[in-house]
Amino acid sequence: MPPPNEDEAMLRGAWRLLRDALGHLAWSAPDQIAWLGSVMHPDELALDYDHAYRVSWMPREAGWIRDELSRLLAEIDQLTAELTEEGPAPWSAEGLQSHPTWQRLRVLACQALALMPPIPWDGDPDS
């Protein structure tokens, strides 16, 4: 199989970026806190997702993101925006553990990941 061209490489990169960001959102609060460590702030979870969501148009145009997944991604985007509007309370280790929106984000991220094969470019898009 020939190596992907630049556009294909960008498309694959956008897919991986989205899967990684969703994976971080899907982790339990203790796992998220451990990943963030003492250097990163909880808003990194939302910033990573925001960055991935902004380039999700590429896999959407390729047919890898169908309606159900698109709906989940948009809902995750909306919830992270709502957390931002709430101010600093959700953006702490305590917020990650106790804020109900974070739990909802974890559920949605798990649902989205279940609809995202690791390498959609090797499969049948209609399967």
Short mmCIF file of C-alpha atoms in Angstrom, two decimals:
data_model
loop_
_atom_site.label_atom_id
_atom_site.label_comp_id
_atom_site.label_asym_id
_atom_site.label_seq_id
_atom_site.Cartn_x
_atom_site.Cartn_y
_atom_site.Cartn_z
CA MET A 1 0.00 0.00 0.00
CA PRO A 2 1.52 3.37 -1.00
CA PRO A 3 2.14 5.98 1.70
CA PRO A 4 -0.64 8.53 2.11
CA ASN A 5 -0.34 11.82 0.25
CA GLU A 6 -0.29 15.09 2.20
CA ASP A 7 -4.08 15.51 2.21
CA GLU A 8 -4.61 11.91 3.30
CA ALA A 9 -1.99 12.34 6.03
CA MET A 10 -3.79 15.47 7.30
CA LEU A 11 -7.11 13.63 7.24
CA ARG A 12 -5.68 10.71 9.21
CA GLY A 13 -4.04 13.13 11.63
CA ALA A 14 -7.34 14.92 12.23
CA TRP A 15 -9.01 11.57 12.98
CA ARG A 16 -6.27 10.56 15.43
CA LEU A 17 -6.36 13.99 17.09
CA LEU A 18 -10.11 13.66 17.62
CA ARG A 19 -9.82 10.12 18.99
CA ASP A 20 -7.05 11.18 21.37
CA ALA A 21 -8.99 14.20 22.65
CA LEU A 22 -12.11 12.09 23.17
CA GLY A 23 -10.02 9.45 24.91
CA HIS A 24 -8.81 12.04 27.41
CA LEU A 25 -12.36 13.27 27.97
CA ALA A 26 -13.56 9.68 28.48
CA TRP A 27 -11.06 8.94 31.27
CA SER A 28 -12.18 8.90 34.88
CA ALA A 29 -11.54 12.05 36.92
CA PRO A 30 -8.57 10.45 38.75
CA ASP A 31 -7.02 9.42 35.42
CA GLN A 32 -7.57 12.90 34.00
CA ILE A 33 -5.99 14.48 37.06
CA ALA A 34 -3.01 12.11 36.87
CA TRP A 35 -2.55 12.86 33.14
CA LEU A 36 -2.72 16.60 33.74
CA GLY A 37 -0.21 16.35 36.58
CA SER A 38 0.94 19.47 38.31
CA VAL A 39 1.86 21.28 35.10
CA MET A 40 -1.31 21.28 33.00
CA HIS A 41 -4.66 22.80 33.92
CA PRO A 42 -8.01 20.98 33.49
CA ASP A 43 -8.90 23.37 30.68
CA GLU A 44 -6.34 21.49 28.56
CA LEU A 45 -8.94 18.72 28.20
CA ALA A 46 -11.38 21.15 26.61
CA LEU A 47 -8.71 22.96 24.60
CA ASP A 48 -7.47 19.68 23.11
CA TYR A 49 -11.03 18.76 22.20
CA ASP A 50 -11.72 22.20 20.74
CA HIS A 51 -8.65 21.95 18.53
CA ALA A 52 -9.66 18.48 17.33
CA TYR A 53 -13.29 19.49 16.81
CA ARG A 54 -12.26 22.42 14.62
CA VAL A 55 -10.55 20.08 12.15
CA SER A 56 -13.24 17.39 12.31
CA TRP A 57 -14.65 18.75 9.05
CA MET A 58 -11.98 16.73 7.25
CA PRO A 59 -13.11 13.28 8.46
CA ARG A 60 -16.72 14.45 8.14
CA GLU A 61 -16.17 15.25 4.45
CA ALA A 62 -14.44 11.89 4.02
CA GLY A 63 -17.58 10.16 5.28
CA TRP A 64 -15.98 8.89 8.48
CA ILE A 65 -18.23 10.98 10.73
CA ARG A 66 -21.85 10.06 10.36
CA ASP A 67 -24.91 11.77 11.82
CA GLU A 68 -24.93 10.07 15.24
CA LEU A 69 -21.25 10.75 15.82
CA SER A 70 -21.64 14.31 14.55
CA ARG A 71 -24.45 14.89 17.05
CA LEU A 72 -22.32 13.57 19.92
CA LEU A 73 -19.35 15.73 18.91
CA ALA A 74 -21.53 18.83 18.73
CA GLU A 75 -23.01 18.08 22.15
CA ILE A 76 -19.53 17.68 23.65
CA ASP A 77 -18.54 20.99 22.09
CA GLN A 78 -21.63 22.66 23.54
CA LEU A 79 -20.99 21.26 27.03
CA THR A 80 -17.38 22.41 27.09
CA ALA A 81 -18.58 25.88 26.08
CA GLU A 82 -21.13 25.83 28.90
CA LEU A 83 -18.42 24.86 31.39
CA THR A 84 -16.38 27.84 30.24
CA GLU A 85 -19.35 30.15 30.77
CA GLU A 86 -19.64 28.94 34.38
CA GLY A 87 -16.30 30.45 35.31
CA PRO A 88 -13.41 28.81 37.17
CA ALA A 89 -15.29 26.31 39.39
CA PRO A 90 -15.43 23.41 36.88
CA TRP A 91 -11.79 23.91 35.88
CA SER A 92 -10.13 22.36 38.90
CA ALA A 93 -9.33 18.89 40.19
CA GLU A 94 -12.39 19.20 42.42
CA GLY A 95 -14.51 20.27 39.46
CA LEU A 96 -13.31 17.31 37.40
CA GLN A 97 -14.40 15.00 40.21
CA SER A 98 -17.68 16.55 41.26
CA HIS A 99 -19.17 18.69 38.49
CA PRO A 100 -22.02 16.80 36.79
CA THR A 101 -21.16 18.17 33.35
CA TRP A 102 -17.77 16.45 33.49
CA GLN A 103 -19.50 13.13 34.11
CA ARG A 104 -21.83 13.79 31.18
CA LEU A 105 -18.82 14.62 29.00
CA ARG A 106 -17.20 11.30 29.95
CA VAL A 107 -20.32 9.39 28.93
CA LEU A 108 -20.62 11.24 25.62
CA ALA A 109 -16.91 10.80 24.87
CA CYS A 110 -17.22 7.03 25.46
CA GLN A 111 -20.25 6.89 23.16
CA ALA A 112 -18.40 8.86 20.47
CA LEU A 113 -15.32 6.65 20.70
CA ALA A 114 -17.50 3.57 20.26
CA LEU A 115 -18.49 4.98 16.85
CA MET A 116 -14.90 5.71 15.81
CA PRO A 117 -12.78 2.84 14.51
CA PRO A 118 -9.06 3.41 15.10
CA ILE A 119 -8.30 3.33 11.36
CA PRO A 120 -11.40 4.03 9.27
CA TRP A 121 -9.34 4.35 6.09
CA ASP A 122 -8.73 0.57 6.09
CA GLY A 123 -12.38 -0.43 6.43
CA ASP A 124 -15.56 -0.43 4.42
CA PRO A 125 -17.34 2.90 5.10
CA ASP A 126 -20.73 1.15 4.83
CA SER A 127 -19.98 -1.57 7.37
#
